[in-house]
C-alpha positions as CSV (number, residue, x, y, z in Angstrom):
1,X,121.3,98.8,109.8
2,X,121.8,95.3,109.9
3,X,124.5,94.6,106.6
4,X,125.1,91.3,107.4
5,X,121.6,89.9,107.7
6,X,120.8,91.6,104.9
7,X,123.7,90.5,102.8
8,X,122.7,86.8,103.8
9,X,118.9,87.7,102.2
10,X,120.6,89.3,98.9
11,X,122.8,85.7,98.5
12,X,119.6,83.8,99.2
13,X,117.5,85.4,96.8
14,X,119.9,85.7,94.1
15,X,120.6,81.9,94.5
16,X,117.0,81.2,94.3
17,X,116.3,83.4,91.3
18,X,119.2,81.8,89.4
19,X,117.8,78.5,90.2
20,X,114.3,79.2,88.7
21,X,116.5,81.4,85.5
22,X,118.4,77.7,84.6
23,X,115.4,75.8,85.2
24,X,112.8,78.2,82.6
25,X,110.8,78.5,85.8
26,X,111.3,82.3,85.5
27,X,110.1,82.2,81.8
28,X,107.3,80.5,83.3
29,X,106.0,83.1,86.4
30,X,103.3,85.4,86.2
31,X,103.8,89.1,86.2
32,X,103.3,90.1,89.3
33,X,105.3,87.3,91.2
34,X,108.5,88.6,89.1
35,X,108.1,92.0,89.8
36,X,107.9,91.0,93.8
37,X,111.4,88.9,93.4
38,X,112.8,91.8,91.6
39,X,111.5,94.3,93.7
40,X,113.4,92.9,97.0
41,X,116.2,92.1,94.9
42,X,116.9,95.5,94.1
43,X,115.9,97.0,97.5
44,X,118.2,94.9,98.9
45,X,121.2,95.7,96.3
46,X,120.4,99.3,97.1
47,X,121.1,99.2,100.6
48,X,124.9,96.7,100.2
49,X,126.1,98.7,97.8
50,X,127.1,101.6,100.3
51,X,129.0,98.8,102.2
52,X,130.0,96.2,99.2
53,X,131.9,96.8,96.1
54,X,129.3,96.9,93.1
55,X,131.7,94.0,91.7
56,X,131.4,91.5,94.9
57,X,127.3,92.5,94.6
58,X,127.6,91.3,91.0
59,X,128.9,88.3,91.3
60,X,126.8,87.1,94.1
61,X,124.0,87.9,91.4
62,X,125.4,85.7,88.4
63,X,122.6,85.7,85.8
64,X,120.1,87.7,88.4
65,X,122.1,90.8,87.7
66,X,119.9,91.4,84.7
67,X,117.2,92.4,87.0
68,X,119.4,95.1,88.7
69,X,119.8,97.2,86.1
70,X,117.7,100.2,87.6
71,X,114.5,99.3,88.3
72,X,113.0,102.1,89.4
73,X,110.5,102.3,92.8
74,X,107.1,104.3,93.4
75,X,105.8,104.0,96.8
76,X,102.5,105.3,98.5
77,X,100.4,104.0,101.6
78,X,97.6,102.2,101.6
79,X,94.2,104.3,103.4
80,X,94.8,103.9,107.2
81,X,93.2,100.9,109.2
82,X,92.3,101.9,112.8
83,X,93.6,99.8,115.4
84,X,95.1,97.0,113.0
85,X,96.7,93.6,114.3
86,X,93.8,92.9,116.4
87,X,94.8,95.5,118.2
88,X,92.7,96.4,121.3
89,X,91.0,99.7,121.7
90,X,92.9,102.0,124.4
91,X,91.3,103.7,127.1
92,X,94.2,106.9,127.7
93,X,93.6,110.0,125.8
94,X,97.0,109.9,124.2
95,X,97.7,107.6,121.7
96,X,101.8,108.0,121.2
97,X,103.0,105.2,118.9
98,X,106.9,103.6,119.4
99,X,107.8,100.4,117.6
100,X,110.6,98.6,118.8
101,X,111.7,94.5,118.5
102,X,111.8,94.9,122.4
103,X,112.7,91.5,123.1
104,X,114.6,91.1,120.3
105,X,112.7,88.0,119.3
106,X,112.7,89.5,115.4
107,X,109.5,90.9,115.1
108,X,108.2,94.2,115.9
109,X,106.7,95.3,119.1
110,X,104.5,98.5,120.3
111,X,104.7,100.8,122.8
112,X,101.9,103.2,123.3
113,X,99.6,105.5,125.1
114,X,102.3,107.2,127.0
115,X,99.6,109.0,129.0
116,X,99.4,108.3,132.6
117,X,101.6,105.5,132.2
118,X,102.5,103.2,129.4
119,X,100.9,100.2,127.3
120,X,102.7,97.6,125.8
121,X,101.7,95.5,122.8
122,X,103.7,92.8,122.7
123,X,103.6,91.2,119.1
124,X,102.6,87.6,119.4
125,X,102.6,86.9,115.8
126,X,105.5,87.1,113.4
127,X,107.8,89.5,111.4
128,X,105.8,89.0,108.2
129,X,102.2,88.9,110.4
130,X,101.6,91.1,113.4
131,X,99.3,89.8,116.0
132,X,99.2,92.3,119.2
133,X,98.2,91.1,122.3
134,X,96.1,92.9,124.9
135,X,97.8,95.7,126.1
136,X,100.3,95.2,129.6
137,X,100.3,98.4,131.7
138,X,103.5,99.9,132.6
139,X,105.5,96.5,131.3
140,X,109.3,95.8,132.3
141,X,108.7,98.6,135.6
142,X,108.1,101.4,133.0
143,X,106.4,104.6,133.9
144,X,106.4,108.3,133.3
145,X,107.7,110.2,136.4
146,X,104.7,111.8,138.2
147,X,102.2,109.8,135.8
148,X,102.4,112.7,133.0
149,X,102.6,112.0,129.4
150,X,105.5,111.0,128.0
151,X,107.2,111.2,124.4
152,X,110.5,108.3,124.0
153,X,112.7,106.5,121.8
154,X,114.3,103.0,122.2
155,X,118.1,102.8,121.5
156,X,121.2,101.1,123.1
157,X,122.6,104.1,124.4
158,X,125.4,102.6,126.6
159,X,126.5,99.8,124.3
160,X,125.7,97.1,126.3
161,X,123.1,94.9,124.0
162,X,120.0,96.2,125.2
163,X,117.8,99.0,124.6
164,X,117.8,102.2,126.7
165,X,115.1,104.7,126.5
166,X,115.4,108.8,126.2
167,X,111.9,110.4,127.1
168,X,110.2,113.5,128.5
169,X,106.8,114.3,130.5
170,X,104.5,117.1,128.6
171,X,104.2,118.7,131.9
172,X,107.8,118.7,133.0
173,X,108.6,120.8,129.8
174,X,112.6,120.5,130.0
175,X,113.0,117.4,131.8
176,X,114.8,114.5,129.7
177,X,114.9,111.1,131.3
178,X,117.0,108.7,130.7
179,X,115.8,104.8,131.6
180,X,118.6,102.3,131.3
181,X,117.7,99.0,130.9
182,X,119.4,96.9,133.7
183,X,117.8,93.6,132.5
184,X,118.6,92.2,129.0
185,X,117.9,92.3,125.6
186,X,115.0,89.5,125.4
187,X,113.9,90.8,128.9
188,X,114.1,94.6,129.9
189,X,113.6,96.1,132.8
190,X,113.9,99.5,133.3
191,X,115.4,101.4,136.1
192,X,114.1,104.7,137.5
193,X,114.8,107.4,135.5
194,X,118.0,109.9,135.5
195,X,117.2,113.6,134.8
196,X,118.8,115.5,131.9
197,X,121.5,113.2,131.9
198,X,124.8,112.8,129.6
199,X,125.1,116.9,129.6
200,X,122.2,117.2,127.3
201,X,120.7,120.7,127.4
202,X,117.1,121.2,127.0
203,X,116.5,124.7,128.7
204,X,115.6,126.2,125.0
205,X,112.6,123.6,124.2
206,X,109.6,123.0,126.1
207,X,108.9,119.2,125.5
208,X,110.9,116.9,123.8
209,X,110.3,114.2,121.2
210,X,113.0,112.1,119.9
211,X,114.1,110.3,117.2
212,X,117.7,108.6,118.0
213,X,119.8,107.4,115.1
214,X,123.2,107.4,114.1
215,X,122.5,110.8,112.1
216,X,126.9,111.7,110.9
217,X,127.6,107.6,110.7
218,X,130.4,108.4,113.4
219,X,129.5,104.6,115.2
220,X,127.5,106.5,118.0
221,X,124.0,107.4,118.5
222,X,122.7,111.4,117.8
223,X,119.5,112.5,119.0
224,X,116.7,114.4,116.7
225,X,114.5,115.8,118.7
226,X,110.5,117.6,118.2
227,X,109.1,120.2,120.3
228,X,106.2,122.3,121.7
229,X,107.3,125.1,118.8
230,X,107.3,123.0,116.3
231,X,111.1,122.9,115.3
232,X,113.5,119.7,115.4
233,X,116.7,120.5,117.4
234,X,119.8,118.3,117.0
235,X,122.5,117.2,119.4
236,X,125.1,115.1,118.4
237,X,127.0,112.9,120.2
238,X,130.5,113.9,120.7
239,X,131.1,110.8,123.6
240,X,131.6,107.3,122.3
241,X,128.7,104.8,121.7
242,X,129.1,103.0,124.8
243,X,129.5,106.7,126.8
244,X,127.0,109.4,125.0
245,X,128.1,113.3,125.5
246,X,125.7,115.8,124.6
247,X,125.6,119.6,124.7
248,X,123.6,122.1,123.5
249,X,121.0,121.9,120.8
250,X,121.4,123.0,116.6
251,X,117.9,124.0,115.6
252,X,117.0,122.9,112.5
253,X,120.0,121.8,111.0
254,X,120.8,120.1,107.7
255,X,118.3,122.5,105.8
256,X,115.4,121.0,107.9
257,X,112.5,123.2,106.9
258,X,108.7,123.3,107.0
259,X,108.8,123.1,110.8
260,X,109.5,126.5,112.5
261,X,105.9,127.1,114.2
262,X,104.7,124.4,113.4
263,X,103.6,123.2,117.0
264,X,104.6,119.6,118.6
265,X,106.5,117.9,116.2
266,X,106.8,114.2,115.8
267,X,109.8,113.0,114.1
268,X,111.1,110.1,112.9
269,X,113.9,109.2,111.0
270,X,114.5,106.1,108.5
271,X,116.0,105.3,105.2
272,X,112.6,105.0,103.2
273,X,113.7,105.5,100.0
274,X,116.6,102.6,100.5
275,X,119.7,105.0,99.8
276,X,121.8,103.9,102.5
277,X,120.9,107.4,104.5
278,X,118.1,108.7,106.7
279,X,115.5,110.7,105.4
280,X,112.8,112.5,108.1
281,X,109.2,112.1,108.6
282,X,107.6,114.6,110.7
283,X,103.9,114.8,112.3
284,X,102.3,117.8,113.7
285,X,99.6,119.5,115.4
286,X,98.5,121.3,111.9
287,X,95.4,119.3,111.1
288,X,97.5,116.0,111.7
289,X,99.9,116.9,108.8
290,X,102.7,114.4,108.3
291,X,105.6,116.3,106.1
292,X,108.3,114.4,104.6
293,X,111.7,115.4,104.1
294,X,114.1,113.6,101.4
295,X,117.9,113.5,102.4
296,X,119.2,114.5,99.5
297,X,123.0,114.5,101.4
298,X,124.5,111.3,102.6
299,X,124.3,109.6,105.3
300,X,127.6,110.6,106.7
301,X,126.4,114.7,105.7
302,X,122.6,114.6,105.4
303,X,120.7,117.4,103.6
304,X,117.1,117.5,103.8
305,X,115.2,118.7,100.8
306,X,112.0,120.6,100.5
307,X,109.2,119.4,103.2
308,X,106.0,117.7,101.3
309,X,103.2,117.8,103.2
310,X,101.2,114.2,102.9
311,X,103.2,112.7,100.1
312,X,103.2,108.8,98.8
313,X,98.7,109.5,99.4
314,X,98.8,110.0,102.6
315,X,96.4,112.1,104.2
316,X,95.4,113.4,107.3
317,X,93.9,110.9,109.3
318,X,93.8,113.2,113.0
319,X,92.1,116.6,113.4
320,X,95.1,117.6,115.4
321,X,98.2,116.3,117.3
322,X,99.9,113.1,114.6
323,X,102.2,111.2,116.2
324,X,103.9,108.7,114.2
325,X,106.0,105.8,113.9
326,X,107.4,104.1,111.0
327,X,108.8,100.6,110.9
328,X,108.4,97.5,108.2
329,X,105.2,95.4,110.3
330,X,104.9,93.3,107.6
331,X,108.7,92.0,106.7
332,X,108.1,92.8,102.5
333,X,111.3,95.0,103.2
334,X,109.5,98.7,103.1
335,X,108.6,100.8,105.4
336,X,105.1,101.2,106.9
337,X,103.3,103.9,108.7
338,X,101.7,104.2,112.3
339,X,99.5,107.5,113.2
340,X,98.5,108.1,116.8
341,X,95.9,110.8,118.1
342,X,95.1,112.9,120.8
343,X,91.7,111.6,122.1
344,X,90.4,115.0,123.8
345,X,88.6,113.4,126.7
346,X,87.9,110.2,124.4
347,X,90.0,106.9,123.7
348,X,92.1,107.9,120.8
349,X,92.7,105.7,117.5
350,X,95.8,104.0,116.0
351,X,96.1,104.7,112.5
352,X,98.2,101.8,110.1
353,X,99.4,102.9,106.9
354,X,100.7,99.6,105.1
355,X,103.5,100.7,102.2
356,X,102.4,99.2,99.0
357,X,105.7,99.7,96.9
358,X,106.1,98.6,93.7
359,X,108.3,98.2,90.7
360,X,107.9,100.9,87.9
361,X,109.7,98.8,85.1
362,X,113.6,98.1,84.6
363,X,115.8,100.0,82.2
364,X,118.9,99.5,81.3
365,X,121.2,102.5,83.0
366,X,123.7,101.6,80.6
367,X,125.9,105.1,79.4
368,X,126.8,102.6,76.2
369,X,125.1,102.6,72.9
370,X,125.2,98.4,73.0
371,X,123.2,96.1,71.0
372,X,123.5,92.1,70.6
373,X,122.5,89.8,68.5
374,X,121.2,87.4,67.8
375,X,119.9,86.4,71.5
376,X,119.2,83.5,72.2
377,X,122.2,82.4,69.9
378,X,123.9,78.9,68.9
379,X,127.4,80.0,67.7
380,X,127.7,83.4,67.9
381,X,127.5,86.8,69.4
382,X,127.6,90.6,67.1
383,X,128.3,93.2,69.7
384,X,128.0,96.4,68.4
385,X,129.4,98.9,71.3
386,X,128.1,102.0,69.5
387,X,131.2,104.3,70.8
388,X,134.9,103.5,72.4
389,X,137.4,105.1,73.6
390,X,140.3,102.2,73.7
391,X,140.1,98.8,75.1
392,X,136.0,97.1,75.5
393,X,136.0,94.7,78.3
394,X,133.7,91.9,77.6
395,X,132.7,89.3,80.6
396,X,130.4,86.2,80.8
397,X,128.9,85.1,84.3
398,X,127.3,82.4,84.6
399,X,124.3,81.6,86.9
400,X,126.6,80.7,90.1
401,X,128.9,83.6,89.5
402,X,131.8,82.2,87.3
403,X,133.3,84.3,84.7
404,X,132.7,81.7,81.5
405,X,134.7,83.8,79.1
406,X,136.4,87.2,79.3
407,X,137.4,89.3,76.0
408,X,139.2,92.7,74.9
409,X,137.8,94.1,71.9
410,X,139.5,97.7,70.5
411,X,136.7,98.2,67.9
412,X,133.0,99.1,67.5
413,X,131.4,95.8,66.2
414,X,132.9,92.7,67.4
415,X,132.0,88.9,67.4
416,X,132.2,87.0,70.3
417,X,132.2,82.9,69.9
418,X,130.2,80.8,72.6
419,X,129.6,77.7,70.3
420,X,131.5,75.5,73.5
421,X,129.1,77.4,76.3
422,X,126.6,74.8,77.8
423,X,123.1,75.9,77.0
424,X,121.6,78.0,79.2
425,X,121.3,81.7,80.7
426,X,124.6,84.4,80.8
427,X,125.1,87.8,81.8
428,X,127.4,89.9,79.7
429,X,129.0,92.9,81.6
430,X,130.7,95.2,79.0
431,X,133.0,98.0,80.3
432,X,135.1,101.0,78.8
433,X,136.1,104.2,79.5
434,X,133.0,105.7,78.5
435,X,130.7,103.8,80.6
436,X,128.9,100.4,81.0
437,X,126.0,98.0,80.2
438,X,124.7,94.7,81.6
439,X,123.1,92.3,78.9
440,X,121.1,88.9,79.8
441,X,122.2,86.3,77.2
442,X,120.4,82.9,76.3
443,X,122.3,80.5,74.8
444,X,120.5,77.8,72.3
């Protein structure tokens, strides 16, 4: 997870939502445009919050902060468009969807069609429109061993820049390969693959899908992994992240459920619900299922709540084998859906699921009973607090981040004088031991 691009987006945005709050351009918006500025705003304050204090977040928001005060998110997916991105049709009977920015130009690529080989899309267009070009066979010296069909994931394994690949064949059941990428990170090449390598036992599964993320936030890269049975095995990584050690295999760990006999299992792991941990998406060979898994843990200690099967209006776009991919195609900060199929002796489709999340509303999370008035006001503010326990913090930010004016108040209902504040838009943090609240305030 990239923090620091991400932290550069949250500054920019909160900037230019200040900008258009001083100016009445805001005021001014319709309905819809506000709610997409406030949706990314909050999406983005979501995901810095595990790695910034709430207080540094804050005051790179100024008067925006008013728009972080809980909105809440519903997400579903849009009906699946076949072969999407001008994508051309495939002539392999497996259709086994991996995005990746392979050459790490910032948009996303796709590999597919691991049958017999591999096809490359390259995306020609941009992070916020995906254009695929026609498909290059077995691109950067990839191939399956023996021409069998084979299941991957992209990650820099051996902490050198670029991206490695795990995989397996369907027909070699137990093998893992391992494909490092001895070219670069804008132009791989991939060397011929090393069998079962870094200690990893697979003797237990009988093909093997994975998913490789950072699953205990140790700095080094875990592998979750779908097979022929239908359950997820996990092996951590007890090496470093520029030297991966594996061993043996925990079968559905972290209250994984829903799985067990299941048959060939898909997963994938991302933070979809922007928590700042990874929650699981799974596919499968029942009817083309795709079950969700929440973590409800951390992302240091995950715990994976109840399986749904086809949640957020998905539904089952294969007959049989799903396997998926999820990445954001579109840059609007969410996560979208791919579905590949199994052709049975035909060319199989490519299913795109676009994420249309959207604001619910915003609510005040405040655990204060706070009310005040008037607003906008000339002179003077009433704050009624409602309940204390001691000393009320009051604060005024303006729209670039500077605290204005900063109060201490011992009692219930309290006035606050701003008749020397410069017209314009304020946001009042008021703190005690009981809780807080976050007030916008518009001065006359």
């Amino acid at each position: 997870m990239n923090y620091n691009r991400k932290r550069r987006q949250f500054k920019h945005l909160s900037k230019t939502i200040n900008r258009m709050m001083q100016t009445q351009k805001w005021e001014s918006m319709d309905d819809g445009s506000k709610s997409k500025l406030t949706l990314r705003l909050n999406k983005l304050y979501r995901t810095l919050r595990f790695s910034n204090s709430e207080k540094s977040l804050r005051k790179v928001l100024a008067s925006a902060a008013i728009l972080i005060a809980g909105s809440s998110i519903a997400q579903t997916f849009a009906p699946g468009v076949t072969l999407p991105f001008g994508m051309a049709s495939d002539t392999n009977e497996y259709m086994i969807p991996r995005t990746v920015d392979i050459d790490d130009d910032g948009d996303i690529d796709l590999f597919g069609s691991f049958a017999y080989g591999t096809n490359f899309f390259q995306n020609t267009g941009t992070a916020n429109s995906a254009a695929f070009a026609a498909p290059a066979f077995n691109a950067f010296n990839l191939q399956a061993p023996g021409s069998q069909i084979m299941f991957c994931d992209f990650a820099d394994l051996d902490g050198d820049g670029d991206l490695d690949i795990y995989g397996s064949s369907y027909y070699s059941y137990t093998a893992v390969n391992f494909y490092e990428n001895t070219g670069s990170n804008t132009l791989p090449n991939f060397s011929i693959p090393t069998t079962n390598p870094h200690g990893i036992d697979t003797d237990s599964l009988q093909f093997f899908s994975p998913t490789i993320e950072d699953m205990d936030n140790d700095g080094d890269l875990d592998i979750m992994a779908g097979s022929y049975y239908g359950d997820i095995t996990y092996f951590e990584n007890t090496g470093t992240p520029t030297s991966p050690a594996f061993g043996t295999g925990t079968t559905n760990p972290f209250g994984i459920n829903g799985v067990s006999g299941v048959a060939f299992t898909s997963p994938d792991l991302v933070d979809f619900d922007n928590d700042g941990d990874l929650d699981l998406f799974v596919g499968t060979y029942s009817s083309g299922n795709i079950l969700y898994m929440e973590n409800t843990g951390t992302a240091s200690a995950p715990a994976f709540g109840t399986a749904q099967t086809n949640p957020f209006g998905l539904a089952a776009a294969v007959s049989g084998y799903a396997f998926l991919s999820l990445d954001d195609m579109d840059g609007d900060g969410d996560i979208d859906l791919f579905v590949g199929e199994y052709g049975a002796g035909t060319s199989p489709n490519l299913y795109y699921y676009e994420n249309l999340e959207t604001s619910v509303g915003v609510e005040n999370p405040s655990a204060l009973d706070v009310s005040v008035f008037p607003n906008p006001a000339n002179d003077q503010l009433n704050i009624n607090i409602g309940s204390t326990n001691g000393t009320t913090n009051i604060q005024l930010v303006d729209a670039v981040g500077k605290t204005i004016l900063s109060s201490r108040f011992n009692e219930t209902n309290n006035v606050l004088n701003i008749s020397d504040l410069p017209t314009g838009i304020y946001i009042m943090t008021i703190e005690n031991d009981l809780g807080s609240a976050v007030e916008k305030i518009i001065k006359k």
